[in-house]
Coordinates of C-alpha atoms in Angstrom, one line a residue:
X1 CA 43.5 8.7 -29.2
X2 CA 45.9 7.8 -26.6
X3 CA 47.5 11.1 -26.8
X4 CA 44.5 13.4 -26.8
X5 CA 43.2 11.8 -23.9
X6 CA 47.4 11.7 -22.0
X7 CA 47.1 16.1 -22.9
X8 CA 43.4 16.6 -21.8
X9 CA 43.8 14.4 -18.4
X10 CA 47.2 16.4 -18.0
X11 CA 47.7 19.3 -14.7
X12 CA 49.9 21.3 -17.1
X13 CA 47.3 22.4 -20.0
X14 CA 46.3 25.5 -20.8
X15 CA 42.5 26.5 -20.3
X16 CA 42.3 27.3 -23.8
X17 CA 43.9 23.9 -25.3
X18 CA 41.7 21.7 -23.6
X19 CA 39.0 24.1 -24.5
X20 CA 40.2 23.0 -28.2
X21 CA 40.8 19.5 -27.2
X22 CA 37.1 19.5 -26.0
X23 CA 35.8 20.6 -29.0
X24 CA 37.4 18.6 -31.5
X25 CA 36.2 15.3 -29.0
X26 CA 32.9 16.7 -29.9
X27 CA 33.2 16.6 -33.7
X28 CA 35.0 14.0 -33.6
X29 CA 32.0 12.0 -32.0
X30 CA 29.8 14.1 -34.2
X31 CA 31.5 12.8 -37.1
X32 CA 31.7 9.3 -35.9
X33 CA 27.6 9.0 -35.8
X34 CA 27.5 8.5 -39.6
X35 CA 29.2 5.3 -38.6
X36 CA 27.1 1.1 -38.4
X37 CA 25.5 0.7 -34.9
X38 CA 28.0 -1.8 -33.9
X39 CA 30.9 0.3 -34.9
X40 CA 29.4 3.2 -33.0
X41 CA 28.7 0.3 -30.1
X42 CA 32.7 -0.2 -29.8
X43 CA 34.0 3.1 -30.0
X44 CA 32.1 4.4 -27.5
X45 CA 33.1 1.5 -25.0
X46 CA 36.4 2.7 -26.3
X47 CA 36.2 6.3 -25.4
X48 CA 34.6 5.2 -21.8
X49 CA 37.6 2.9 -21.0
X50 CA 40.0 5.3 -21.8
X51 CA 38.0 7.8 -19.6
X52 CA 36.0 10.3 -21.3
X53 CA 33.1 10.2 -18.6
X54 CA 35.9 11.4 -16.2
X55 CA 36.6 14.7 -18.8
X56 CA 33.1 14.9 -19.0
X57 CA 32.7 15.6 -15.7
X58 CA 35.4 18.3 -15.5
X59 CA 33.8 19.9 -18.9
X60 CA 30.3 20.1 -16.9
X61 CA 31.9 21.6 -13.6
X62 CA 33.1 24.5 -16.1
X63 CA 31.2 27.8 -15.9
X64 CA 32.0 28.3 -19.6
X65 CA 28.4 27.5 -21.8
X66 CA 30.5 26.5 -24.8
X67 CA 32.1 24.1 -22.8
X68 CA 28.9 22.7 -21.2
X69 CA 27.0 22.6 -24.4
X70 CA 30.4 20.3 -26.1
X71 CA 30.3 18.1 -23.2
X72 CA 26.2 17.3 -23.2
X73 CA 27.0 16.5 -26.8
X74 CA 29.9 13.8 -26.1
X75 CA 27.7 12.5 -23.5
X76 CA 24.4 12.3 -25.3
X77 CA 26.4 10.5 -28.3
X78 CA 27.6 8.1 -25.5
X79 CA 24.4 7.0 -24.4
X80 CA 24.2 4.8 -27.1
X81 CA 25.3 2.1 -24.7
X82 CA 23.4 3.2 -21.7
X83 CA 24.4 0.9 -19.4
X84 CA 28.3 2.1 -19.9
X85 CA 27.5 5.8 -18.4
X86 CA 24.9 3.7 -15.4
X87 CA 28.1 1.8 -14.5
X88 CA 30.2 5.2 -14.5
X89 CA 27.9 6.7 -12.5
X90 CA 27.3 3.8 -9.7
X91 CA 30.7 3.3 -9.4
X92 CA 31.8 6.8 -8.6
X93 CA 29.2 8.1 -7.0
X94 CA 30.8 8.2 -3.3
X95 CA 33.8 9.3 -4.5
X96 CA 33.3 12.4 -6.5
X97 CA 35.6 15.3 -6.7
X98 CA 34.1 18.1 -4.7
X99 CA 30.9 16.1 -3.6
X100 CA 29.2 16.4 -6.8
X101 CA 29.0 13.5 -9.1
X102 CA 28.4 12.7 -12.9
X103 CA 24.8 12.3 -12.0
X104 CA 24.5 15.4 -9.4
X105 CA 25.6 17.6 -12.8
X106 CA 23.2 16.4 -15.1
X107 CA 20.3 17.1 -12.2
X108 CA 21.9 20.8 -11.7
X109 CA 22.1 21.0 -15.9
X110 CA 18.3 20.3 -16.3
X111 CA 17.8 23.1 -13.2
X112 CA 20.6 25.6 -14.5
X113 CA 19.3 28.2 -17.1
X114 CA 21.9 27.5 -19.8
X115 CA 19.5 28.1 -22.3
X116 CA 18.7 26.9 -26.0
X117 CA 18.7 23.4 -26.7
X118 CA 21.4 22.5 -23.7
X119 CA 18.1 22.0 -21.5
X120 CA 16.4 19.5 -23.4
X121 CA 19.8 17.8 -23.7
X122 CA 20.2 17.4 -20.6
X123 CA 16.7 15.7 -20.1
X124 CA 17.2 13.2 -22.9
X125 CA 20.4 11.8 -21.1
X126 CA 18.6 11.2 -18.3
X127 CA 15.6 9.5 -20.3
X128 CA 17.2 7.5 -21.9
X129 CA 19.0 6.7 -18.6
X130 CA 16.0 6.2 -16.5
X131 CA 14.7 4.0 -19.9
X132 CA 15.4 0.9 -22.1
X133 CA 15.9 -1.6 -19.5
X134 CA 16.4 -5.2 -21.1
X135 CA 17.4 -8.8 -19.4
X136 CA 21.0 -8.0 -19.8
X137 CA 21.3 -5.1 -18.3
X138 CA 18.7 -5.3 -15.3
X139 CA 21.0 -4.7 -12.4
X140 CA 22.9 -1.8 -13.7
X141 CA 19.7 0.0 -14.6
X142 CA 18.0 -1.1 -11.4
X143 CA 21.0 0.3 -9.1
X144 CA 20.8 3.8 -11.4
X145 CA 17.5 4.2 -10.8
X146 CA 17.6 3.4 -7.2
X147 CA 20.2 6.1 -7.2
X148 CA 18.1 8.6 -9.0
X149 CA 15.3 8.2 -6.5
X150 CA 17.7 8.2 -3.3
X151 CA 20.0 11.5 -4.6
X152 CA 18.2 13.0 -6.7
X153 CA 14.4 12.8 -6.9
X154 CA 13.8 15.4 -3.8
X155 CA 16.0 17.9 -5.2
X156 CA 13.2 18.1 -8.7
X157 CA 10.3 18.0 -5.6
X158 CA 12.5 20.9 -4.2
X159 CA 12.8 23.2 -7.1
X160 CA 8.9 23.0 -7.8
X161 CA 8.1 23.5 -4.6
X162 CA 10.1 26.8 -4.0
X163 CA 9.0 28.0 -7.3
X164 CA 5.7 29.2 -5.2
X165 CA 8.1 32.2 -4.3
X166 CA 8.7 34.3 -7.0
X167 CA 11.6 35.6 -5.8
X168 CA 13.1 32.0 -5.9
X169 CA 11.0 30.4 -9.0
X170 CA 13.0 28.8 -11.4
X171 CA 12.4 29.9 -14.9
X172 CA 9.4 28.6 -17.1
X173 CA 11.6 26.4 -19.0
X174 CA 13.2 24.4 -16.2
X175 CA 10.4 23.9 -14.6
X176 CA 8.6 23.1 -17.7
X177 CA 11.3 20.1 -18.1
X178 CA 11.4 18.7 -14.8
X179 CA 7.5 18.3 -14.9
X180 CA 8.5 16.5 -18.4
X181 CA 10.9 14.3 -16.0
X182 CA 8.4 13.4 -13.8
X183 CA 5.5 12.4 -16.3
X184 CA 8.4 9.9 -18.0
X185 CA 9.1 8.3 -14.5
X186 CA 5.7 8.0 -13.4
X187 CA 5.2 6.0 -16.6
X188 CA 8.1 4.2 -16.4
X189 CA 8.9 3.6 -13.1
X190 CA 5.0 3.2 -10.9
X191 CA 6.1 1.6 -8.0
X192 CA 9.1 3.8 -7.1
X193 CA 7.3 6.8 -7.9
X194 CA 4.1 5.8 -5.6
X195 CA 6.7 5.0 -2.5
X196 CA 8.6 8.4 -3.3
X197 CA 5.0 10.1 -3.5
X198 CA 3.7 8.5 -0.2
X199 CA 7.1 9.2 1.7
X200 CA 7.3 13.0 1.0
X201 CA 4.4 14.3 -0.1
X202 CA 5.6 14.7 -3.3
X203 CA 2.1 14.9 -5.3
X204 CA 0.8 17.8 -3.1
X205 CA 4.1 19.8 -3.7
X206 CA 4.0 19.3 -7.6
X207 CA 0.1 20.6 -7.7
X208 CA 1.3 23.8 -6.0
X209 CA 2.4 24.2 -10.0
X210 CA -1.7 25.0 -10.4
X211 CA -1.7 28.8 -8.5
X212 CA 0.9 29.6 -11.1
X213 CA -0.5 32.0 -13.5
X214 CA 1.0 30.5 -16.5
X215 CA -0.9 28.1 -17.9
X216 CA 1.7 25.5 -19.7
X217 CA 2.7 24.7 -15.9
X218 CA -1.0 24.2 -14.2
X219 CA -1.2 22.0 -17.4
X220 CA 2.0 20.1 -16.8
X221 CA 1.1 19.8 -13.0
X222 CA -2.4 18.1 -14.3
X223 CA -0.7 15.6 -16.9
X224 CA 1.4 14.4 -14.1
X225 CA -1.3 14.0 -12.0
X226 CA -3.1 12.1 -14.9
X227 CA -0.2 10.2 -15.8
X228 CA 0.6 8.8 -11.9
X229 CA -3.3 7.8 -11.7
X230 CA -3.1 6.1 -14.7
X231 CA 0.2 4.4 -14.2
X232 CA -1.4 2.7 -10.5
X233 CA -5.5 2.5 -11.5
X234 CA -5.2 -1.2 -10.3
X235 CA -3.3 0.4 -7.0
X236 CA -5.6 0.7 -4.6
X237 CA -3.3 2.1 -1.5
X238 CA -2.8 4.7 -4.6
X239 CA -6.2 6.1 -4.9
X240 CA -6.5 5.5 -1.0
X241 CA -4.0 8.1 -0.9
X242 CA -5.3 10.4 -3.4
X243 CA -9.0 10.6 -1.7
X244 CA -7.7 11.1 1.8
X245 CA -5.2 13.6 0.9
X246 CA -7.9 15.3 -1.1
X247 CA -5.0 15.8 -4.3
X248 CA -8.2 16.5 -6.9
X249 CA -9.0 19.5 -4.8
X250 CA -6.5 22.4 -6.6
X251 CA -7.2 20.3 -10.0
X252 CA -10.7 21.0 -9.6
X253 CA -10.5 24.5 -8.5
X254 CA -8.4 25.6 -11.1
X255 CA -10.6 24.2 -13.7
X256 CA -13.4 26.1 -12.2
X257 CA -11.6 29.3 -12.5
X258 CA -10.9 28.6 -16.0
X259 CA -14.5 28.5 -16.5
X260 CA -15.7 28.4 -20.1
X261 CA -12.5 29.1 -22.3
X262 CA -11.6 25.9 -24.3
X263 CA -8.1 25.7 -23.6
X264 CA -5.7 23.4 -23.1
X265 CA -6.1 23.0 -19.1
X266 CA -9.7 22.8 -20.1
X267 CA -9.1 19.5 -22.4
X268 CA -6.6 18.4 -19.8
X269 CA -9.2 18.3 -16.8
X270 CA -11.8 16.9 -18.8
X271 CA -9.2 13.8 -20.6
X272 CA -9.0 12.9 -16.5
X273 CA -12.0 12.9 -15.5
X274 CA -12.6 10.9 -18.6
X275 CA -10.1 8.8 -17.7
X276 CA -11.4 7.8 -14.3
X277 CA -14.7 7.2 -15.4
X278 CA -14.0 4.9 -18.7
X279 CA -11.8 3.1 -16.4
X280 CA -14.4 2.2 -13.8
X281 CA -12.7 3.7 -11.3
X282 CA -15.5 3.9 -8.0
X283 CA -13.8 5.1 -5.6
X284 CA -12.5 8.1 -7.1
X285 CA -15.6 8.9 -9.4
X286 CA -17.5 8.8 -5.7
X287 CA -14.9 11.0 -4.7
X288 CA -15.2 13.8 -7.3
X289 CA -18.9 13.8 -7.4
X290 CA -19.2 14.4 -3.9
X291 CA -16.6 16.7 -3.0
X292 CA -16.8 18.6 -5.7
X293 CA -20.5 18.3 -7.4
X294 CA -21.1 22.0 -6.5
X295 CA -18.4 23.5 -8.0
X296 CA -18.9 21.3 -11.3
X297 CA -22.8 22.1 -11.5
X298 CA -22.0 25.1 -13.7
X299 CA -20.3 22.2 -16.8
X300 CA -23.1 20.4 -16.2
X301 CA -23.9 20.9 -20.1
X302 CA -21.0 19.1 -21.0
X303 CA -21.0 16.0 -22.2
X304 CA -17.9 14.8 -20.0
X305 CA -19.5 16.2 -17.2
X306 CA -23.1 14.3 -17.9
X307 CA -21.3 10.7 -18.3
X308 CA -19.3 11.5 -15.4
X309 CA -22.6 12.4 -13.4
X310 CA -24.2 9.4 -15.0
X311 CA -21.4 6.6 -14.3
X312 CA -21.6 8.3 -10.7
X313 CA -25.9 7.7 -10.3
X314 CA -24.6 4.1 -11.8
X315 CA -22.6 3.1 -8.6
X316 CA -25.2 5.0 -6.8
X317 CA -28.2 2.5 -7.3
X318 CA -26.1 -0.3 -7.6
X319 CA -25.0 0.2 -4.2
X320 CA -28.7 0.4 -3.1
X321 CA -29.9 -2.2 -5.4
X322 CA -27.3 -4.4 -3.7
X323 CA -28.2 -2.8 -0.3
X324 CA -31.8 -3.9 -0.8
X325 CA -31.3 -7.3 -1.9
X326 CA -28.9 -7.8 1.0
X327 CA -31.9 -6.7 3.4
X328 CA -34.2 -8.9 1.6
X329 CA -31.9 -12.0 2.5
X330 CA -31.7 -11.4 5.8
X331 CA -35.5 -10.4 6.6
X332 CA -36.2 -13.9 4.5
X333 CA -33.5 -15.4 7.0
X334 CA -34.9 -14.5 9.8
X335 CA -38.3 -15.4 8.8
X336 CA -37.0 -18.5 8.1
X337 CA -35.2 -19.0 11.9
X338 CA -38.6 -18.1 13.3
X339 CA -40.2 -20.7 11.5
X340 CA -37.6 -23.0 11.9
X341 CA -38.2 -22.2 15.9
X342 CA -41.7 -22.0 16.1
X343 CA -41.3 -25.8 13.8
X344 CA -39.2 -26.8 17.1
X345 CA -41.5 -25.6 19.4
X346 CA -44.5 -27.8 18.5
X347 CA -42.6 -30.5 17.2
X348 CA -41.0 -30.8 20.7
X349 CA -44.9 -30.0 22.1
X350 CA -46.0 -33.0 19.5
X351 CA -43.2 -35.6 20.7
X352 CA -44.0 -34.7 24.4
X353 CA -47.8 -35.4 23.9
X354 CA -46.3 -38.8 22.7
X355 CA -43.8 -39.3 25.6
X356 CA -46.7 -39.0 27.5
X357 CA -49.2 -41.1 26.0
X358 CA -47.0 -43.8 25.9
X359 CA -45.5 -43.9 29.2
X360 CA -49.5 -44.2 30.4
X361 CA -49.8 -46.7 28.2
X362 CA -46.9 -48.5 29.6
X363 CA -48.0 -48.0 32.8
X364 CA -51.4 -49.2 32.0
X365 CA -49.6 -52.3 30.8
X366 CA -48.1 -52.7 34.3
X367 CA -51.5 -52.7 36.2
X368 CA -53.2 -56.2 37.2
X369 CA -56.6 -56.4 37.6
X370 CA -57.6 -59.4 40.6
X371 CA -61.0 -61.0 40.8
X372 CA -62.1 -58.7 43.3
X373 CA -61.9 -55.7 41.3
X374 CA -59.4 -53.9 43.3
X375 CA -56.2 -52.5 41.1
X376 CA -52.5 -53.7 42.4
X377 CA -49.4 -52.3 41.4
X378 CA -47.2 -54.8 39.9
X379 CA -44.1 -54.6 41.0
X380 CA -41.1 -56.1 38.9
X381 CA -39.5 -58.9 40.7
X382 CA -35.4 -58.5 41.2
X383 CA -33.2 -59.5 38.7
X384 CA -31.9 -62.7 39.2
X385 CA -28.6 -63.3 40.2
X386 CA -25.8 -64.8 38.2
X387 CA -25.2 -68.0 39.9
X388 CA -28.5 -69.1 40.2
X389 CA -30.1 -71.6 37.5
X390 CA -33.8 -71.3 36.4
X391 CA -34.8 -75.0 36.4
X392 CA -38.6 -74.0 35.8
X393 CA -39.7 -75.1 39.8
X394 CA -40.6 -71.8 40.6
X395 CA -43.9 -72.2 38.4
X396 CA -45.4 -75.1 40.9
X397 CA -44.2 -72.9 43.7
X398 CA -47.5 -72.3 46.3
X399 CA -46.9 -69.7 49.0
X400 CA -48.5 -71.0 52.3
X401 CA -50.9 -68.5 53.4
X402 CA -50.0 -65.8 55.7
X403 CA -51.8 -66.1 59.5
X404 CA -53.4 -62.9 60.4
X405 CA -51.6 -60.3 63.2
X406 CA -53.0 -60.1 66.2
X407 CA -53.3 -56.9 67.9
X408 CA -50.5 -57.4 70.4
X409 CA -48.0 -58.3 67.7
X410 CA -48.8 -55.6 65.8
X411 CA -47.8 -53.4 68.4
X412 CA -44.5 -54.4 68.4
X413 CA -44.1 -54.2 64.4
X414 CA -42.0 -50.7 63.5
X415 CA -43.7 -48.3 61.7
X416 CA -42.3 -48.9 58.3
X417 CA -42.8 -52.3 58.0
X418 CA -46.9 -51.5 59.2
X419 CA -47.2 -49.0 55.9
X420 CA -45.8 -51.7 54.2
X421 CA -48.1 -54.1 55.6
X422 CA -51.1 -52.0 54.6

């Protein structure tokens, strides 16, 4: 082992031994999977220490397909321990010979037309690289996949999205297996792929997939639409962005133009819309009604379309049951602060009637009647003052009688003390 790895890493071979050398690692790993899990466990930690994954990336640079095809089979063996190709990866991805890294090859191997089963290689090593998280090995497989998102994701969005010139469209296959990519992530990974989405745009380049005319694609575009919606029904920024961005729209459209056939983009549409309705999702089965009842009118005989129609109708009435209720409440509310006021108003009438009747009362409590008839206002005498003593002599007290005024003297008198007087 120690020599075949010295010869392969060595300046001095020949193209064509190390293509040998290469090809014998693969049997040799093809031979070794008939070995017990924990024996295939340590030789690939074996092979990574001595530094396959650095061969690997020299065999993948090569323009040979042999070469390529031996070197996605040594790697896809070697994913039996994931987490020993995520460390590879993190660790070398700034330093990379000629910019690309171990990663950057495996994105340009899913978009390279290699043919055969070398595509669908590549995809499964970066499943099952994207996948199989556990408690041990959360930080590795979190800091891959915030890799993938951060180098790599655009690039997939990219290819799609030139594919709308024909001139530069990837082949069916390729693009067939990044939309594959895509639906595994948005299963797998929500969150990221909902921030990636919102960032870029990224949902409105994949549906360009629907003006394409051949049908596996539109299809492939809709299940990754289905499968994001899905993945974030509890999301509501999600479906927020789905209304106002209007994503249903080519969905819809393309389904229309497919008219009757039962096909499988015809099954596809309908499983969504079946989807958002058995999931009580409102704001999106408000959405499709009303943007797009016209165009649907002509499926109306389906029996998707019907429930769909009738789950809309549902939120419909409840929203004006609930509407009516909640104007019922506050006319009763208000008829109840108008009573409530007009109660005040003659209560506070009623309570000033009494005020009144008994301050006359009071005051007819104050009035002395004399002997000769004549009504004098009693007037209440000072209070007394603190450091006099009540001994009870005021009661024999007799006032001498006053002497009349004479004329003269009364001249004299001011004229408040006369008004007083009178």
């Amino acid at each position: 082992m120690q020599r075949l790895f010295a010869t392969m890493r060595s300046s001095n071979i020949s193209a064509e031994s190390k293509r040998e050398l290469v090809l014998f690692l693969r049997e040799f790993c093809t031979v070794s999977s008939s070995l017990q899990p924990a024996q295939r466990m340590q030789l690939s930690r074996d092979l990574a220490g001595r530094g396959v994954f650095d061969i690997i990336s020299d065999v993948l640079r090569s323009q040979e397909k042999v070469l390529v095809s031996a070197g996605t089979d040594i790697l896809h063996y070697l994913t039996q321990d994931p987490n020993l190709l995520r460390s590879y990866i993190a660790n070398h991805e700034e330093s990379s010979r000629e910019g690309i890294s171990l990663l950057g090859l495996l994105i340009e191997g899913i978009a390279t037309d290699f043919g055969g089963e070398m595509l669908c290689q590549f995809l499964e090593i970066l499943k099952v690289l994207l996948d199989g998280c556990t408690a041990d090995t959360v930080t590795q497989c979190r800091d891959f996949i915030e890799l993938f998102y951060e180098k790599c994701f655009d690039k997939l969005i990219n290819i799609i999205e030139s594919s709308r010139v024909e001139e530069y469209s990837a082949k069916l296959e390729i693009l067939y297996n990044i939309c594959e990519l895509l639906c595994f992530c948005a299963r797998h990974h929500p969150y990221k792929i909902k921030i990636t989405f919102f960032g870029s745009n990224s949902m409105e380049k994949i549906l360009t997939l629907t003006r394409r005319r051949e049908r596996s694609l539109v299809v492939a575009a809709v299940r990754i639409m289905r499968t994001i919606i899905g993945a974030g029904r509890n999301d509501e920024l999600l479906i927020s962005h789905v209304i106002e961005f209007n994503t249903l729209k080519p969905i819809i459209e393309v389904f229309v133009e497919n008219g009757n056939r039962y096909n499988m983009l015809h099954s596809t549409v309908l499983e969504l819309l079946d989807f958002i309705r058995k999931e009580n999702l409102k704001s999106l089965v408000l959405y499709v009604v009303e943007s797009f009842w016209d165009q649907l009118l002509m499926f109306e005989q389906l029996a998707s379309i019907q429930a769909f129609k009738l789950k809309y109708q549902e939120y419909v009435d409840i929203a004006e049951e609930t509407q009516t209720t909640s104007v019922d409440h506050t006319r009763k509310a208000d008829e109840r602060g108008l009573d409530k006021e007009e109660e005040d108003y003659f209560s506070k009438d009623s309570n000033e009637e009494d005020s009144a009747a008994q301050t006359r009362h009071a005051h007819q409590q104050c009035l002395v009647k004399p002997a000769n008839g004549s009504e004098i206002h009693h007037i209440p005498a000072r209070p007394k003052s603190g450091g006099l003593v009540d001994n009870g002599s005021d009661k024999d007290y007799k006032p001498s009688p006053k002497r009349p005024v004479k004329a003269d003297e009364a001249l004299n008198i001011p004229m408040e003390s006369r008004s007083s007087l009178d």
